[in-house]
Short mmCIF file of C-alpha atoms and ligand atoms in Angstrom, two decimals:
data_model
loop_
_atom_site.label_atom_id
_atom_site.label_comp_id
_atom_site.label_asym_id
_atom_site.label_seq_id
_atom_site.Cartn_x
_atom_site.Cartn_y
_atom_site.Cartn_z
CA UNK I 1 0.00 0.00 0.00
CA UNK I 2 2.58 2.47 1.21
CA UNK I 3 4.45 1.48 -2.23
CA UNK I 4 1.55 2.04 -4.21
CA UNK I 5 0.85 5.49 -2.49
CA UNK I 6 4.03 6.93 -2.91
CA UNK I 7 4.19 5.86 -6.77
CA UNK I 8 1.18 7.48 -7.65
CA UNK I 9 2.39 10.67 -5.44
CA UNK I 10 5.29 10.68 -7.70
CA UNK I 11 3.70 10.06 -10.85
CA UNK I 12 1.11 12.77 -10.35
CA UNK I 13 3.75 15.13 -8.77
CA UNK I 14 6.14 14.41 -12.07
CA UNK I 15 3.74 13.40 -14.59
CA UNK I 16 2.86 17.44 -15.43
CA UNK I 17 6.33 18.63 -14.92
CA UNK I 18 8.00 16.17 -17.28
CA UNK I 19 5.63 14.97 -19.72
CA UNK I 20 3.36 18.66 -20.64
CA UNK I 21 6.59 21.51 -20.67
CA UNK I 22 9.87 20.81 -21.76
CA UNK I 23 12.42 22.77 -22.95
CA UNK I 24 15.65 23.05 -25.42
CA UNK I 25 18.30 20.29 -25.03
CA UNK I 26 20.22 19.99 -27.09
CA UNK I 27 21.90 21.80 -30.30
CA UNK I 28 23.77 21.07 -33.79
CA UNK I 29 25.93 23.72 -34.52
CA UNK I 30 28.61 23.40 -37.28
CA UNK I 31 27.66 19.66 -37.82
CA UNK I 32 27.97 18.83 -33.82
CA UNK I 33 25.77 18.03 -31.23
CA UNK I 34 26.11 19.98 -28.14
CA UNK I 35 24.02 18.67 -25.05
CA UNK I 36 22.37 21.47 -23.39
CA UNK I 37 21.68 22.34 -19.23
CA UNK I 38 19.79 19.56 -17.31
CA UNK I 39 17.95 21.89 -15.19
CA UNK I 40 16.76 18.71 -12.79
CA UNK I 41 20.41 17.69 -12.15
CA UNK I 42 22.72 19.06 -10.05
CA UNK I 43 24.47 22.38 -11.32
CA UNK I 44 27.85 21.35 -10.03
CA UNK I 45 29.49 20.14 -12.73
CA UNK I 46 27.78 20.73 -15.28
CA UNK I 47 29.46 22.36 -18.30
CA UNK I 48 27.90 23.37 -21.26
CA UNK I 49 27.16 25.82 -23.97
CA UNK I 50 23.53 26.19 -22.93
CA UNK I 51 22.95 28.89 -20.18
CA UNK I 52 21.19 27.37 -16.97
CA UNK I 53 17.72 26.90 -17.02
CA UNK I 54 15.54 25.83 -13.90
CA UNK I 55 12.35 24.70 -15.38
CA UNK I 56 10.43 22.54 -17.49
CA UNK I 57 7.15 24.57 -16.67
CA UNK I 58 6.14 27.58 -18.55
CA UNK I 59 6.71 31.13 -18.03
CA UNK I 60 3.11 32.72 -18.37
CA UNK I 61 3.87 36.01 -17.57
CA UNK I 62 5.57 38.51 -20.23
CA UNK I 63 7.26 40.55 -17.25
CA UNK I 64 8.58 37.68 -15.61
CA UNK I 65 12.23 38.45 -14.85
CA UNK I 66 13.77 34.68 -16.20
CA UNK I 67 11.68 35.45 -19.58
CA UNK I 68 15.03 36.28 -21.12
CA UNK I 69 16.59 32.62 -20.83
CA UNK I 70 14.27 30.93 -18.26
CA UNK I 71 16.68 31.72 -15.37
CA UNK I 72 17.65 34.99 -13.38
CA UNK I 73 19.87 35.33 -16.38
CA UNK I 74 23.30 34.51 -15.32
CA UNK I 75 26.24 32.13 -17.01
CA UNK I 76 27.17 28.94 -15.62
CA UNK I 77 30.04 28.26 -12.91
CA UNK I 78 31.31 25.85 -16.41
CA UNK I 79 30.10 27.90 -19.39
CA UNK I 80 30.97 27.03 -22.67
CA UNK I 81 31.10 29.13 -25.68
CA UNK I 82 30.72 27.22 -29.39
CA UNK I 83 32.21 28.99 -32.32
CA UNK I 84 29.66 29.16 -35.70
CA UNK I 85 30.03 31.07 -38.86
CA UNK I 86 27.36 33.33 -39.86
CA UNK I 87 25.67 32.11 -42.78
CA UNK I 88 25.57 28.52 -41.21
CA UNK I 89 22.20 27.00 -39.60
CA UNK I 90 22.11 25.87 -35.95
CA UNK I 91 19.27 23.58 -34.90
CA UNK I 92 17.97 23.12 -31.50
CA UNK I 93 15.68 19.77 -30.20
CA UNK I 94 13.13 19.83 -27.70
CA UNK I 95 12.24 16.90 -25.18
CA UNK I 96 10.72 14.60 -27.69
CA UNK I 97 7.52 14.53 -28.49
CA UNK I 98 7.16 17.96 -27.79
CA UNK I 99 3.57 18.27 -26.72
CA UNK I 100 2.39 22.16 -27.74
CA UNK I 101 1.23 21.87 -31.72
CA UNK I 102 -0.46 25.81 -31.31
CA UNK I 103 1.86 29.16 -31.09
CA UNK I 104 4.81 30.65 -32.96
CA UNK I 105 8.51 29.99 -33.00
CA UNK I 106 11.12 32.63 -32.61
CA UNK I 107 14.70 32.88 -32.58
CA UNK I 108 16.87 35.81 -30.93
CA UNK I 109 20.29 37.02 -30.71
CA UNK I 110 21.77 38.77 -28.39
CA UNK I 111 25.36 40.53 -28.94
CA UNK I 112 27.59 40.77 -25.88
CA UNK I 113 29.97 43.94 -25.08
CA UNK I 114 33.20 42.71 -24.65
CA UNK I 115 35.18 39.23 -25.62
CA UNK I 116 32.85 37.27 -24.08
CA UNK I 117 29.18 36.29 -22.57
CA UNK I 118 30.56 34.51 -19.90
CA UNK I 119 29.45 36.53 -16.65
CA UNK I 120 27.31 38.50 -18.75
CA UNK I 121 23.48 38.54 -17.28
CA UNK I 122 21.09 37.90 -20.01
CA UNK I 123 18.96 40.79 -18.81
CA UNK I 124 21.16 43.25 -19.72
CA UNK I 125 21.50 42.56 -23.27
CA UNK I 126 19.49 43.84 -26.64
CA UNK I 127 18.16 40.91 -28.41
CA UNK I 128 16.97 40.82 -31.87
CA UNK I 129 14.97 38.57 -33.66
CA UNK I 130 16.31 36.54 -36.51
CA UNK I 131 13.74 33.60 -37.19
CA UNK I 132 10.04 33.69 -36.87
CA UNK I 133 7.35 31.45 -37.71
CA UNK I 134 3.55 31.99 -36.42
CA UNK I 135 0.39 30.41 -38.39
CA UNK I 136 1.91 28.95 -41.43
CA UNK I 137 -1.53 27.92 -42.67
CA UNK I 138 -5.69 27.60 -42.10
CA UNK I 139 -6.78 29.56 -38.83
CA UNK I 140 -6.19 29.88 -36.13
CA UNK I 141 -8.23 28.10 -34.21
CA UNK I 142 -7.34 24.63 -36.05
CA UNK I 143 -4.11 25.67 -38.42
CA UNK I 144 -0.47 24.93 -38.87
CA UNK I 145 1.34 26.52 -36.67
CA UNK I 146 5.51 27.01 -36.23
CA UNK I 147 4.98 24.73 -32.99
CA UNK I 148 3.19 22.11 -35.18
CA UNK I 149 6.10 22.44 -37.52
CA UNK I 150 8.70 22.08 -35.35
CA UNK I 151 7.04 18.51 -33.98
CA UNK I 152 6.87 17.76 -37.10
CA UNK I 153 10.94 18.30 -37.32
CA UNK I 154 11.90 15.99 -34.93
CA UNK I 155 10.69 18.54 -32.17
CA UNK I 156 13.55 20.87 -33.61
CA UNK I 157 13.99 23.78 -35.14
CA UNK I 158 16.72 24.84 -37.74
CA UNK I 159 17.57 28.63 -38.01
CA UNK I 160 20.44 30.40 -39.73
CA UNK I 161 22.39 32.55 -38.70
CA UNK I 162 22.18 35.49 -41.22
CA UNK I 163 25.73 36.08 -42.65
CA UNK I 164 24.80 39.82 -42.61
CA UNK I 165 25.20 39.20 -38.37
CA UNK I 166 28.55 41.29 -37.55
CA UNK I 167 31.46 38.67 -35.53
CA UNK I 168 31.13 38.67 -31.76
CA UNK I 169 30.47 37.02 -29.07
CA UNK I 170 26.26 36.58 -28.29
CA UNK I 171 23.72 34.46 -27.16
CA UNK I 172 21.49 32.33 -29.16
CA UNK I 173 17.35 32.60 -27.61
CA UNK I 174 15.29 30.13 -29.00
CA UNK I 175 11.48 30.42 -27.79
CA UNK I 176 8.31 28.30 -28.39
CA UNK I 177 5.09 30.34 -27.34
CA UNK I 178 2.04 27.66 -26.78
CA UNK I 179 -1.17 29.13 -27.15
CA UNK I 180 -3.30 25.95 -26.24
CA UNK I 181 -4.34 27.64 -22.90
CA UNK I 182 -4.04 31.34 -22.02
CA UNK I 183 -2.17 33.38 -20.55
CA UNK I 184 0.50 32.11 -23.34
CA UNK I 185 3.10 30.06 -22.04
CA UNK I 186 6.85 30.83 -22.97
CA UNK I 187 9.43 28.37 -23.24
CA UNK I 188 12.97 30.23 -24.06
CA UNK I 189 16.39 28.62 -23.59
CA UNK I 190 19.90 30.25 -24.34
CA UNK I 191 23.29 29.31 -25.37
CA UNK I 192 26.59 31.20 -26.18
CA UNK I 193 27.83 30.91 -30.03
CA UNK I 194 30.48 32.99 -31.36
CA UNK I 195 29.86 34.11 -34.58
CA UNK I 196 32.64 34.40 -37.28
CA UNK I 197 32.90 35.71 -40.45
CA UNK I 198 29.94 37.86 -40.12
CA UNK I 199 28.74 40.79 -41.96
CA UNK I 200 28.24 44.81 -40.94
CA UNK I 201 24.71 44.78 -40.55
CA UNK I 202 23.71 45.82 -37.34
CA UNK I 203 20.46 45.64 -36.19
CA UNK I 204 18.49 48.83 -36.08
CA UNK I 205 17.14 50.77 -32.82
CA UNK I 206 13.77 49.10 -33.40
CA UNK I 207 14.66 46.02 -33.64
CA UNK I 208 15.96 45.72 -30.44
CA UNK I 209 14.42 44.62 -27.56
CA UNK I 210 14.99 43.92 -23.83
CA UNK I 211 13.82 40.38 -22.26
CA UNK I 212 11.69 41.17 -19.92
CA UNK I 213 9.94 44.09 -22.09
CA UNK I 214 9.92 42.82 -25.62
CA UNK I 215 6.22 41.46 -25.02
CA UNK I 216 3.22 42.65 -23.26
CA UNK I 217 0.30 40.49 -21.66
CA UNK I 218 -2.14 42.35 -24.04
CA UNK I 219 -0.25 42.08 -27.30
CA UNK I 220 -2.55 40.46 -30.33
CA UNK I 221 -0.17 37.57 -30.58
CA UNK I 222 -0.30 36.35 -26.77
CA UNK I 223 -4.03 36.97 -26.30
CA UNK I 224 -5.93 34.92 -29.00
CA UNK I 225 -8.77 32.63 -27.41
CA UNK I 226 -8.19 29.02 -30.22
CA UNK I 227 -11.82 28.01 -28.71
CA UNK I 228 -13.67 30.98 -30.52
CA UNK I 229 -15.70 30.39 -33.82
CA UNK I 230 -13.88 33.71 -34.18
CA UNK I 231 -10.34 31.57 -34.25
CA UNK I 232 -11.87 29.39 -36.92
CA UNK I 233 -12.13 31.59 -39.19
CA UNK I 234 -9.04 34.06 -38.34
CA UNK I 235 -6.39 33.47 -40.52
CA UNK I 236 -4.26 36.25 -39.45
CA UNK I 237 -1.33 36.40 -36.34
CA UNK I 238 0.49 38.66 -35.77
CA UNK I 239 3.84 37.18 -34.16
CA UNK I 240 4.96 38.86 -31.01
CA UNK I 241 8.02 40.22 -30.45
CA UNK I 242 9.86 43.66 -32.58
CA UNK I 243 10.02 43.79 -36.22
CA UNK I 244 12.74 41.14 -37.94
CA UNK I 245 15.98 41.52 -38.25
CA UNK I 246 16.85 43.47 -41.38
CA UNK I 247 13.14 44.19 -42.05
CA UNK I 248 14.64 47.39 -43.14
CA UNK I 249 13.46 50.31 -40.77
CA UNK I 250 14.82 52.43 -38.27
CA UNK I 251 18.36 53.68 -37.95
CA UNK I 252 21.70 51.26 -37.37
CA UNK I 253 22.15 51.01 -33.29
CA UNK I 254 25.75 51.53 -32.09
CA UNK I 255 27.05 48.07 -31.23
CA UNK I 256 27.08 47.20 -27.58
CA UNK I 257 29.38 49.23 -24.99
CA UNK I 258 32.57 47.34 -24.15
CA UNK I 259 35.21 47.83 -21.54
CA UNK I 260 38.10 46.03 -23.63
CA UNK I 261 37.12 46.91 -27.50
CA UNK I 262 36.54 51.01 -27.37
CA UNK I 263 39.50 52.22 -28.43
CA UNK I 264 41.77 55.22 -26.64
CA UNK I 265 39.62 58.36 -27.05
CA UNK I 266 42.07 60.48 -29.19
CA UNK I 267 41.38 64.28 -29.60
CA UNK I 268 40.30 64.59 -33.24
CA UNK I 269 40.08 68.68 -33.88
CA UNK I 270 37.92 71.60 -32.57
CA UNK I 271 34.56 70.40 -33.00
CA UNK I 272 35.23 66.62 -31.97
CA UNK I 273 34.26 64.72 -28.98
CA UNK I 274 34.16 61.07 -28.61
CA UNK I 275 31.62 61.13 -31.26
CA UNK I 276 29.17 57.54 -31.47
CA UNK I 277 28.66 56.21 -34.30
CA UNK I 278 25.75 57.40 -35.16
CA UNK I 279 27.02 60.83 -35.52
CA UNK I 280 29.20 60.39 -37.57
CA UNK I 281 28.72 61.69 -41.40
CA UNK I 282 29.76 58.23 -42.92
CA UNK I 283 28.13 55.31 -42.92
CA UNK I 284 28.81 52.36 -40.16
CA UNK I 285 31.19 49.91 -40.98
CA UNK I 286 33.26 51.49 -44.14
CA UNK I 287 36.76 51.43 -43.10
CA UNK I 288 38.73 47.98 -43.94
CA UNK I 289 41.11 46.22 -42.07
CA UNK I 290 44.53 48.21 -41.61
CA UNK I 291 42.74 51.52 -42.82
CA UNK I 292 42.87 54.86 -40.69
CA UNK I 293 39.39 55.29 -38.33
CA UNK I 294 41.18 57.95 -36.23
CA UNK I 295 43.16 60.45 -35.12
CA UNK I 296 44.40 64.00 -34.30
CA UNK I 297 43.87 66.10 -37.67
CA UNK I 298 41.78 62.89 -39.35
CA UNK I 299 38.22 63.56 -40.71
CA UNK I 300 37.25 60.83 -43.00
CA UNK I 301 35.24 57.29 -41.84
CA UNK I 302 35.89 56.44 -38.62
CA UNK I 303 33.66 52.86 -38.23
CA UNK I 304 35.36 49.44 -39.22
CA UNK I 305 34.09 46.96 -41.29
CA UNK I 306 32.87 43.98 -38.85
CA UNK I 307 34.76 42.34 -37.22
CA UNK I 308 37.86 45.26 -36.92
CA UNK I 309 37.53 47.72 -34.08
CA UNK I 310 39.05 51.08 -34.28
CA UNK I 311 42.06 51.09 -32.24
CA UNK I 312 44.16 53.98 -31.51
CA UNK I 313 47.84 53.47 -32.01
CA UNK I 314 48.84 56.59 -31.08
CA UNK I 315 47.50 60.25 -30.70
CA UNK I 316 47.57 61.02 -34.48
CA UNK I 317 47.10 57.56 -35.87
CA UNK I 318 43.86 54.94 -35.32
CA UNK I 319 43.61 52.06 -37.29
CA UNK I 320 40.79 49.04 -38.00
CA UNK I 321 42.47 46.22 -36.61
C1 NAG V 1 15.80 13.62 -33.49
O1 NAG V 1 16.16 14.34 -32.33
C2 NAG V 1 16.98 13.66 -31.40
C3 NAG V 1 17.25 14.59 -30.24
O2 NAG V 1 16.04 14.97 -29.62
C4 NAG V 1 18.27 13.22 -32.05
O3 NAG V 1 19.04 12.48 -31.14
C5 NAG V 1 17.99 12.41 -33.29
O4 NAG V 1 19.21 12.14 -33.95
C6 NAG V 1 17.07 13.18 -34.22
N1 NAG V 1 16.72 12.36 -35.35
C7 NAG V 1 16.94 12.75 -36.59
C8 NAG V 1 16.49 11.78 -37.65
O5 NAG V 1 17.45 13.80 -36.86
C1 NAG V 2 -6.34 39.93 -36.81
O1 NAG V 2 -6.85 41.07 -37.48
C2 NAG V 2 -7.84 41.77 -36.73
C3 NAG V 2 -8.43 42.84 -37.63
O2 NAG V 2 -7.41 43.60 -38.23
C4 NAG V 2 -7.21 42.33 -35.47
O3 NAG V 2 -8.17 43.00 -34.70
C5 NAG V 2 -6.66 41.17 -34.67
O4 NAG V 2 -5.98 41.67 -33.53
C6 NAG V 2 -5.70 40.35 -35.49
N1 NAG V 2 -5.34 39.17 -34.73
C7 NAG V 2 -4.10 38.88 -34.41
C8 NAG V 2 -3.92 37.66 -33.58
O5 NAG V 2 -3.16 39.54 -34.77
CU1 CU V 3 3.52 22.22 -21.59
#
């Protein structure tokens, strides 16, 4: 009896947990499989390129402080970084079969300041959005959705890094957003790529967002009712989240602040200060490896092609490097 009791305890205590939520766990990146955080094991010891998580359940509230990577944000005591050229797809699985066939798929990057993400709390960062897919086809009380899609993957979902992505060092968000029951539930994991060969693109003011504070309880996309004869004849979503990456509007954001890449502050002339980029009369990212970006008495380009920084060599002479 006591036996009995205690299994179904533990089944009905574990059943939800582990069986209806889930989460990322594993990656291929650059033809490798990279096992992700096992957020029901101990974390000492664990070492991997996936930032902690804590929880299979959902997040069902957009303000929720772990929405950025479904922890308080911080890097592992063992963090691992995996390098991946831009251009190149990276494919994340879900706990197989994953259960939630309603909602849109979205993938994020994040850039770091400095050489790495290590140490660096998710919450601080600007994420953009590189990958979305929300109802692919019918309605939306009874279509295909990205979610559906991605079961139908293998419970995985493929996205590619777009080669226009400057080089650096950022995290990786990929989100599932069930819809089945409201409020929406949010299932985000994270893990730190560095991206090579990568283009000059940055993303633009408006496509930037902060997690929490990229979504809002009462946004279109997190608040349709499936069980409506409304829903079964909706065919439009709107997808949650700011506008794609290179969607084209908006003006270029200055990459992120770092402590080890800004170069020496070098007195330029009369009218300079340490000007951003985004005062500056040229465009960002014209100035090639080895060319001048700086300098007492220089006026031309001073922003480097990714992935140079502008590095002062001495007071008359900065250079992309
Ligand atoms: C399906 O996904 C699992 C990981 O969840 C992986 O081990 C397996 O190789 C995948 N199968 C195929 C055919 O890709
Ligand atoms: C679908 O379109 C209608 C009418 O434009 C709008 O009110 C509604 O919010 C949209 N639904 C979603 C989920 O975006
Ligand atoms: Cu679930």
């Amino acid at each position: 009896m006591f036996a009995f009791a205690t299994l179904v305890a533990l089944a009905s205590a574990a059943l939800p947990q582990v069986f209806a939520h889930g989460g990322v766990l594993s990656y291929k990146i650059e033809g490798e499989i990279f096992q992700g955080w096992a957020p029901y094991n101990s974390p000492t010891g664990q070492t991997t390129i996936q930032r902690p998580w804590s929880s299979y359940n959902p997040i069902t509230n957009p303000t929720d402080p772990t929405l950025a990577c479904n922890d308080d944000g911080t890097s592992g005591a063992l963090q691992l970084t995996t390098t991946t050229k831009a251009g190149d797809p990276i494919t994340a699985y879900w706990n197989q079969v994953w259960p939630h066939a309603y909602g849109p798929m979205l993938t994020y990057l994040a850039q770091c300041p400095g050489s790495t993400c290590t140490g660096v709390n998710a919450n601080t960062l600007k994420w953009f959005k590189i990958d979305e897919a929300g109802l692919l086809s019918g309605t939306v009380g009874d279509g295909y959705w990205g979610s559906g899609k991605m079961i139908d993957q293998n419970s995985s979902w493929t996205t590619t890094i777009p080669a226009s992505v400057p080089s650096g060092n950022y995290l990786i968000r990929f989100e599932t957003i069930a819809l089945h029951s409201l409020p929406a539930q949010f299932y985000p994991e994270c893990a730190q790529i560095q991206i090579t060969g990568g283009g000059s693109l940055q993303p633009t003011t408006d496509e930037l967002v902060s997690f929490p504070g990229a979504y809002s309880a009462s946004d279109p996309g997190l608040t349709v009712d499936l069980y409506t004869n409304e829903a079964m004849t909706q065919t439009n979503y709107t997808i949650p989240g700011p506008p794609l990456y290179g969607s084209g509007t908006g003006s270029p954001a200055p990459p992120p602040a770092s402590t080890t890449a800004v170069p020496t502050t070098v007195p330029v002339g009369p009218s300079s200060t340490s000007a951003p980029p985004t005062q500056s009369s040229a465009p960002v990212g014209t100035v090639a490896q080895y060319g001048q970006c700086g300098g007492q008495g220089y006026s031309g380009a001073t922003a480097c092609i990714a992935p140079y920084t502008c590095q002062a060599l001495n007071a008359y002479y900065s250079q992309c490097l």
